[in-house]
mmCIF file of C-alpha atoms in Angstrom:
data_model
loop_
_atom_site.group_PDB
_atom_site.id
_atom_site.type_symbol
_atom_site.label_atom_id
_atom_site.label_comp_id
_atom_site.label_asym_id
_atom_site.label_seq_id
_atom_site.Cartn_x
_atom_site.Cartn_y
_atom_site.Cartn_z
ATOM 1 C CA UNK G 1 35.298 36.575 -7.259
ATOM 2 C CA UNK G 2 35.363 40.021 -5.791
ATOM 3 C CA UNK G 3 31.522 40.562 -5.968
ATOM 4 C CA UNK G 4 31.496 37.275 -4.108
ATOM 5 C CA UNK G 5 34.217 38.105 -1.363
ATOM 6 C CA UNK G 6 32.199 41.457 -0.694
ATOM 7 C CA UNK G 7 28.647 39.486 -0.468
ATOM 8 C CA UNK G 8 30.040 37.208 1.969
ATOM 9 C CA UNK G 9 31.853 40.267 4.060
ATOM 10 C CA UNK G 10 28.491 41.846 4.016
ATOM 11 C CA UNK G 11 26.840 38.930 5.564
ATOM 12 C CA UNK G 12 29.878 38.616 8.409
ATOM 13 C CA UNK G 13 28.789 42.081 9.280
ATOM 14 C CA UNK G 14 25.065 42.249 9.230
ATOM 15 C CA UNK G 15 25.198 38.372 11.236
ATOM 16 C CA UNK G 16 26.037 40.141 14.353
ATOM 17 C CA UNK G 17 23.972 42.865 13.583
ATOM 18 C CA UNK G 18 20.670 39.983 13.227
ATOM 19 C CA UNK G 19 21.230 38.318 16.124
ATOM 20 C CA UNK G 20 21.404 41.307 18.615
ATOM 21 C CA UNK G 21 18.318 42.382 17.126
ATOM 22 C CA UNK G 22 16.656 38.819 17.873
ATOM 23 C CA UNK G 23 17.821 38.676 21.143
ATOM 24 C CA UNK G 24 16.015 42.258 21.834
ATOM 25 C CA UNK G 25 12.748 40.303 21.237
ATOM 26 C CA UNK G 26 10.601 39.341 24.550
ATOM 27 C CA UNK G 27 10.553 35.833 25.260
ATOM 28 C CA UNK G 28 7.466 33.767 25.932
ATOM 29 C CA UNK G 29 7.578 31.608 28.990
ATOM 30 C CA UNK G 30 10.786 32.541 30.031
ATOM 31 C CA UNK G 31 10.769 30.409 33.144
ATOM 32 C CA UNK G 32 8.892 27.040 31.641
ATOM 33 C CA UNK G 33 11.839 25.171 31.473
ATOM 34 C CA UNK G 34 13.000 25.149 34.956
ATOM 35 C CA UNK G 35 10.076 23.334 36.137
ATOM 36 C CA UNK G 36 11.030 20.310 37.851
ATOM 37 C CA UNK G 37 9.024 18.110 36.416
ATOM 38 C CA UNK G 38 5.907 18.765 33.613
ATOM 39 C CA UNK G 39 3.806 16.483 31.542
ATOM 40 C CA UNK G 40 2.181 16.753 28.062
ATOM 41 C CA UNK G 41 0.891 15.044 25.432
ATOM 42 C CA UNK G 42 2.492 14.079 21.473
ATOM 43 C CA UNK G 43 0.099 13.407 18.627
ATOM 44 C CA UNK G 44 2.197 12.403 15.334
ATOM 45 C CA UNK G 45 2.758 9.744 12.307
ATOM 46 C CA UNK G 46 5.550 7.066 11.812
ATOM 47 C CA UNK G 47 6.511 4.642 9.361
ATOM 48 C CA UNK G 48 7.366 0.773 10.313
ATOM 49 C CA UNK G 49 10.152 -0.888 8.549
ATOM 50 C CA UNK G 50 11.739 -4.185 8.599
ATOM 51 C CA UNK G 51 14.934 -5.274 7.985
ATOM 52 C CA UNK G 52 15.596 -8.731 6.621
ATOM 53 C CA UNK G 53 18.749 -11.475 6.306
ATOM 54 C CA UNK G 54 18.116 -13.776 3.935
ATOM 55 C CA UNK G 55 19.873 -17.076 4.281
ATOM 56 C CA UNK G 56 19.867 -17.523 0.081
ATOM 57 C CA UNK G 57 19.548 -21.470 0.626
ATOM 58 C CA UNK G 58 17.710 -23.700 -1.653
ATOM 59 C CA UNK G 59 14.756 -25.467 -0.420
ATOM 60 C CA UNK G 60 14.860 -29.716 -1.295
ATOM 61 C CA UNK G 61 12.331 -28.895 -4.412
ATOM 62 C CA UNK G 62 15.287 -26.008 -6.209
ATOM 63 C CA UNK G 63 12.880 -22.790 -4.678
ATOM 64 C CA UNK G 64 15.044 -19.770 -2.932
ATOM 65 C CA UNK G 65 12.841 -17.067 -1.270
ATOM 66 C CA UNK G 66 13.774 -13.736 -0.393
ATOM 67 C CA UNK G 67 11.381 -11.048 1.858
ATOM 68 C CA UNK G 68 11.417 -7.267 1.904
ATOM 69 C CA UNK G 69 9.144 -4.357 2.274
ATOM 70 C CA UNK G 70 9.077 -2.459 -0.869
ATOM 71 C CA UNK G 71 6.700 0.177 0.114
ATOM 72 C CA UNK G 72 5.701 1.925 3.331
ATOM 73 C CA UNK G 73 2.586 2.906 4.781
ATOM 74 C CA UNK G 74 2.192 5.748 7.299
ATOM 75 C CA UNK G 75 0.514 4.819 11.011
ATOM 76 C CA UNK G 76 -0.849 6.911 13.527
ATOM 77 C CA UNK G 77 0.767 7.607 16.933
ATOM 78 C CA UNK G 78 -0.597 8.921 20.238
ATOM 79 C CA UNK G 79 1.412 9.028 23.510
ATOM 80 C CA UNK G 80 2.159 10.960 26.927
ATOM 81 C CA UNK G 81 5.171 13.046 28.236
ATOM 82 C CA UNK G 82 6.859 13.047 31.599
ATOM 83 C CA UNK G 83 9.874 15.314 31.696
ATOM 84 C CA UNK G 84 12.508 15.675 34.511
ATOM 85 C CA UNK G 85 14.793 18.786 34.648
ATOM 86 C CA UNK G 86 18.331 18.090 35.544
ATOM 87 C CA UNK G 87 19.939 20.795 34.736
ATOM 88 C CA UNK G 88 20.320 23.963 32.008
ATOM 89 C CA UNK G 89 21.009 21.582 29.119
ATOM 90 C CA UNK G 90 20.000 18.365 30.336
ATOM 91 C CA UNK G 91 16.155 16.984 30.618
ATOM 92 C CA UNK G 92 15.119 13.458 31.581
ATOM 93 C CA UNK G 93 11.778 12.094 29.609
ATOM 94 C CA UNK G 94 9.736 9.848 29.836
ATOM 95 C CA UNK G 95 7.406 9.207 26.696
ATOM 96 C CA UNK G 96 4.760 5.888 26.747
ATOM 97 C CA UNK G 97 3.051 5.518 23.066
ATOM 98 C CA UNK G 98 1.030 3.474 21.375
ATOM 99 C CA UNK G 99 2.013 3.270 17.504
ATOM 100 C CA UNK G 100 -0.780 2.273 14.965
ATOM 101 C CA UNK G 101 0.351 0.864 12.019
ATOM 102 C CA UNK G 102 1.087 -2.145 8.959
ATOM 103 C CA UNK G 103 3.620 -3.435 7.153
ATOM 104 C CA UNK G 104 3.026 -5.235 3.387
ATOM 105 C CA UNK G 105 5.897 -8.214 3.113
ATOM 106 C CA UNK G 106 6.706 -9.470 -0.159
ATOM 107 C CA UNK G 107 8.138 -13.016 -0.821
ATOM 108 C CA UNK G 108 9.588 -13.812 -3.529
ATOM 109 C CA UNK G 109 10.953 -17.001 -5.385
ATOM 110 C CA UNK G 110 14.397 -16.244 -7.048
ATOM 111 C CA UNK G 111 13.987 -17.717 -10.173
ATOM 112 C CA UNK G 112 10.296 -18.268 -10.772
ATOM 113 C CA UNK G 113 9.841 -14.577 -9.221
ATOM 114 C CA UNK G 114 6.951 -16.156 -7.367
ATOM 115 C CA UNK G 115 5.708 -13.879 -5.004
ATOM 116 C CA UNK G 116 3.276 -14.094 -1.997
ATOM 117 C CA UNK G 117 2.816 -10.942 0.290
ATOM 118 C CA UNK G 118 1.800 -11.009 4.015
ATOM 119 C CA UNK G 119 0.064 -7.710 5.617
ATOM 120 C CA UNK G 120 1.154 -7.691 9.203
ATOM 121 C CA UNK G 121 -0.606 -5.329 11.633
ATOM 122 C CA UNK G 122 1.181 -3.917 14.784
ATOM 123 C CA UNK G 123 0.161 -2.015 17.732
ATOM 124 C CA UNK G 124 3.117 -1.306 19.303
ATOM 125 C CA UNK G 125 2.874 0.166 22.684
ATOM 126 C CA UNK G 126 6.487 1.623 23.598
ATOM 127 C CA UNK G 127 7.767 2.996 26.646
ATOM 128 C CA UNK G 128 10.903 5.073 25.669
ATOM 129 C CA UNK G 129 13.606 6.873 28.397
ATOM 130 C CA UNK G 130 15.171 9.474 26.880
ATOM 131 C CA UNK G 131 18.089 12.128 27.722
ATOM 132 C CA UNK G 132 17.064 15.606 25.959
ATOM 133 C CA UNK G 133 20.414 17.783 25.436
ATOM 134 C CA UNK G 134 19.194 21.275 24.626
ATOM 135 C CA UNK G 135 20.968 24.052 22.920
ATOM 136 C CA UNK G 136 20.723 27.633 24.789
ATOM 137 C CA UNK G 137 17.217 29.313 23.900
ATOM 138 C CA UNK G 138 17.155 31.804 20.974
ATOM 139 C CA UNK G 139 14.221 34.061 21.810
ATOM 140 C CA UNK G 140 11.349 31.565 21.485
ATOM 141 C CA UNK G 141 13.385 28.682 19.744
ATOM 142 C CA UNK G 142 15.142 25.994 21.316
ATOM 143 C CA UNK G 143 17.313 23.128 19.263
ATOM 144 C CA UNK G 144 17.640 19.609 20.756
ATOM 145 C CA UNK G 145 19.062 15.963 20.120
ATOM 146 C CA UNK G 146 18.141 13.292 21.896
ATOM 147 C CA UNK G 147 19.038 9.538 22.526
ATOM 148 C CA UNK G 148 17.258 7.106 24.849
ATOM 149 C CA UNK G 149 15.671 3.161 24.579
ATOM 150 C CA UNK G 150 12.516 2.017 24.198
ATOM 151 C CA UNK G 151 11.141 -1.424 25.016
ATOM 152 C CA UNK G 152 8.504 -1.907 23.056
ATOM 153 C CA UNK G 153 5.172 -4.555 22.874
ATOM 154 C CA UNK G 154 3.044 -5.494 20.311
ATOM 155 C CA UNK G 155 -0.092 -5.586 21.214
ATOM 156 C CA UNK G 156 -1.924 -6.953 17.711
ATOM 157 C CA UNK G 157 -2.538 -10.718 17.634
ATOM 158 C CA UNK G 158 -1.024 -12.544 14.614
ATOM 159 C CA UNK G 159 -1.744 -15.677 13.296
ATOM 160 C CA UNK G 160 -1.257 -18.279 10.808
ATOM 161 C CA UNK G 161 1.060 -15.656 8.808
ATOM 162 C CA UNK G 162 3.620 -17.068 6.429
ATOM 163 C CA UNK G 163 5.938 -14.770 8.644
ATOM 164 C CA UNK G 164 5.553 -14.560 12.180
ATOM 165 C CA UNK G 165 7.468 -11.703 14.463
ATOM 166 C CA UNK G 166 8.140 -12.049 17.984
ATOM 167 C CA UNK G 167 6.195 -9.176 20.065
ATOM 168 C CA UNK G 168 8.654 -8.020 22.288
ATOM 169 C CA UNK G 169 11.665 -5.428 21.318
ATOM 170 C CA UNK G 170 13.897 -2.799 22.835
ATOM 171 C CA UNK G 171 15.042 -0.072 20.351
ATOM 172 C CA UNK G 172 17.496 2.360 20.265
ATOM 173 C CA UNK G 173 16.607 6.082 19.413
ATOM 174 C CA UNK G 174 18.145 9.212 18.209
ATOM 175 C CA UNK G 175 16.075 12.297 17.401
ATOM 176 C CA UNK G 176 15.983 15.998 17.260
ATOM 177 C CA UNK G 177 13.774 18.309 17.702
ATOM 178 C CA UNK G 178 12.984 22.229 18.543
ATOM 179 C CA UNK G 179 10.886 23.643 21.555
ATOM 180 C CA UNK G 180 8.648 26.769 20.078
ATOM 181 C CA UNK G 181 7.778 28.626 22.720
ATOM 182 C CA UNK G 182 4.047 29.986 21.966
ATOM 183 C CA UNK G 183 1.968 32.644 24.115
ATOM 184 C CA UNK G 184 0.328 29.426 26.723
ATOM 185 C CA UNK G 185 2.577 26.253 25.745
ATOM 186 C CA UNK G 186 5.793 24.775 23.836
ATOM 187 C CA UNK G 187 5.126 23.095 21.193
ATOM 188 C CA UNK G 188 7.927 20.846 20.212
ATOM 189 C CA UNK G 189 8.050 18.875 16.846
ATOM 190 C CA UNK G 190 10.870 16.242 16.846
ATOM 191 C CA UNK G 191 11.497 13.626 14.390
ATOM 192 C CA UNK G 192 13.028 10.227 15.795
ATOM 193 C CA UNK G 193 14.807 7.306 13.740
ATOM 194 C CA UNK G 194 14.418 3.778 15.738
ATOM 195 C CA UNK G 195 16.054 0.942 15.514
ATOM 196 C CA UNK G 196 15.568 -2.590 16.719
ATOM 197 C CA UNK G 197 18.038 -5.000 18.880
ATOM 198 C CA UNK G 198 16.616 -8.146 18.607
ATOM 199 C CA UNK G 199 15.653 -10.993 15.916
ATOM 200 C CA UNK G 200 12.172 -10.478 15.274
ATOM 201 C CA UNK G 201 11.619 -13.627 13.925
ATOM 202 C CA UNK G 202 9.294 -16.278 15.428
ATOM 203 C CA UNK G 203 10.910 -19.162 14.298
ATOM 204 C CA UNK G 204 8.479 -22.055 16.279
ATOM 205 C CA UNK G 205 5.144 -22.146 14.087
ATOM 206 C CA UNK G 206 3.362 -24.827 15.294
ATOM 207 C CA UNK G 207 0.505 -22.511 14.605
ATOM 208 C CA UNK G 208 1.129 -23.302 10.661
ATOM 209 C CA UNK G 209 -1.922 -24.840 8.689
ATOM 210 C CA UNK G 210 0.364 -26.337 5.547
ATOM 211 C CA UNK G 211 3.610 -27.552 7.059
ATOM 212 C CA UNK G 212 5.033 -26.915 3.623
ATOM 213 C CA UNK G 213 4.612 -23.333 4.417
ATOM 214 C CA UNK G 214 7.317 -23.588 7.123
ATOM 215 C CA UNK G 215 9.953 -23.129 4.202
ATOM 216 C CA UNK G 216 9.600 -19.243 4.531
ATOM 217 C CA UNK G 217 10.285 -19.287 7.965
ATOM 218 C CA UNK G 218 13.721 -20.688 7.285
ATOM 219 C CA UNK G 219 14.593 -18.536 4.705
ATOM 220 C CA UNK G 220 15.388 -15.971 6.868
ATOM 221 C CA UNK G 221 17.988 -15.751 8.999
ATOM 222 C CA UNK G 222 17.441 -12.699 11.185
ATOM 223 C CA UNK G 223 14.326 -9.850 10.684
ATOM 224 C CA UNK G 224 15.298 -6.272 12.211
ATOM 225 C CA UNK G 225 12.517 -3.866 13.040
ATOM 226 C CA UNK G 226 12.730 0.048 12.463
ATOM 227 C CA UNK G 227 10.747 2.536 12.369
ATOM 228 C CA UNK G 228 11.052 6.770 11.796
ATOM 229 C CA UNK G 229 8.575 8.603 13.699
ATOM 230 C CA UNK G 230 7.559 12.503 13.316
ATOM 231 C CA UNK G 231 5.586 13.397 17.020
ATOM 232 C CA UNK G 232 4.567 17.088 17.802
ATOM 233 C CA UNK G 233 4.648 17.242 21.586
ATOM 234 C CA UNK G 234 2.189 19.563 23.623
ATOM 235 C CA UNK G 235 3.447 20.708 26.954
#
């Protein structure tokens, strides 16, 4: 216990000591951020998601489906960056991207553990507004969060799935991130969870082939999008 008391007074003593010395270090860009307003560019990967209610009802002939994604696949993401200063702590962005991706649906009968699985393809093109809250700059290091919404379009044509999804959604965001401050640019990699508002779920499909089909449509009650997304930003 005393070995550990004196290891952790040590460390009280040489934290001060650390950070003066990091703070001696010359920073790069040290006027970038109080540009009124800049633009960039985010290359990155995300993962779609979907969250499903199941109603649990039997269909006339006994049958009770359930849907879920048990695996995900990683898309591609490509977008722009418009960012408004405000003040010290407080940025204003603007970030349009277009999301590449699929999602594998399984269906499943309850107690025949039937099972069909849909692939549905999305191109979402999202248009987020964001408010960056930064943390003071550490030499060339600087911490954020962020929160914002996003209305989002998908622009990939579906038909004739067993499961249709509408194509319009606005999520709600919360990320962080860090700026790195290198010799001719930030580079900023933030990671952003995303959730949907809306019921996804198309429930008019007239475009059906085998009415019978319909019965998957109306085991679900309510389909939830989400997605996490990983960008590195280049401005």
């Amino acid at each position: 216990m005393v070995k550990r008391l004196f290891v952790y007074c040590l460390l009280l003593l040489l934290l001060p000591t650390g950070i003066h010395a990091q703070r001696q270090k010359v920073q790069r860009l040290p006027y970038v951020d109080q540009r009124r307003l800049h633009f960039g560019f985010s290359i990155g990967t995300h993962i779609q998601d979907l969250r499903f209610v199941n109603r649990g009802e039997a269909e006339e002939n006994g049958e009770t489906w359930y849907a879920e994604v048990p695996g995900f696949s990683p898309g591609f993401n490509v977008g722009l960056v418009g960012d408004l200063y405000l003040c010290e702590y407080l940025n204003l962005r603007f970030t349009p991207t277009m999301h590449f991706g699929n999602k594998n649906i399984v269906l499943r009968e309850e107690v025949s553990d039937a099972r069909r699985t849909v692939n549905v393809k999305s191109n979402y093109l999202s248009m987020p507004v964001s408010l960056k809250y930064g943390a003071k700059r550490l030499n060339n290091y600087r911490p954020y969060i962020l929160t914002g919404v996003s209305p989002t379009l998908d622009l990939a044509k579906k038909k004739n799935d067993l499961l249709r999804l509408k194509p319009y959604d606005t999520y709600l965001e919360i990320g962080l991130g860090c700026d790195i401050y290198l010799p001719f640019f930030k580079l900023i990699p933030e990671l952003k969870f995303c959730f949907g508002l809306g019921n996804m779920l198309e429930k008019k499909r007239n475009d059906l082939q085998d009415p019978l089909d319909y019965k998957f449509t109306r085991s679900q009650k309510k389909i939830a999008s989400q997605m996490v997304v990983l960008s590195f930003y280049f401005e």
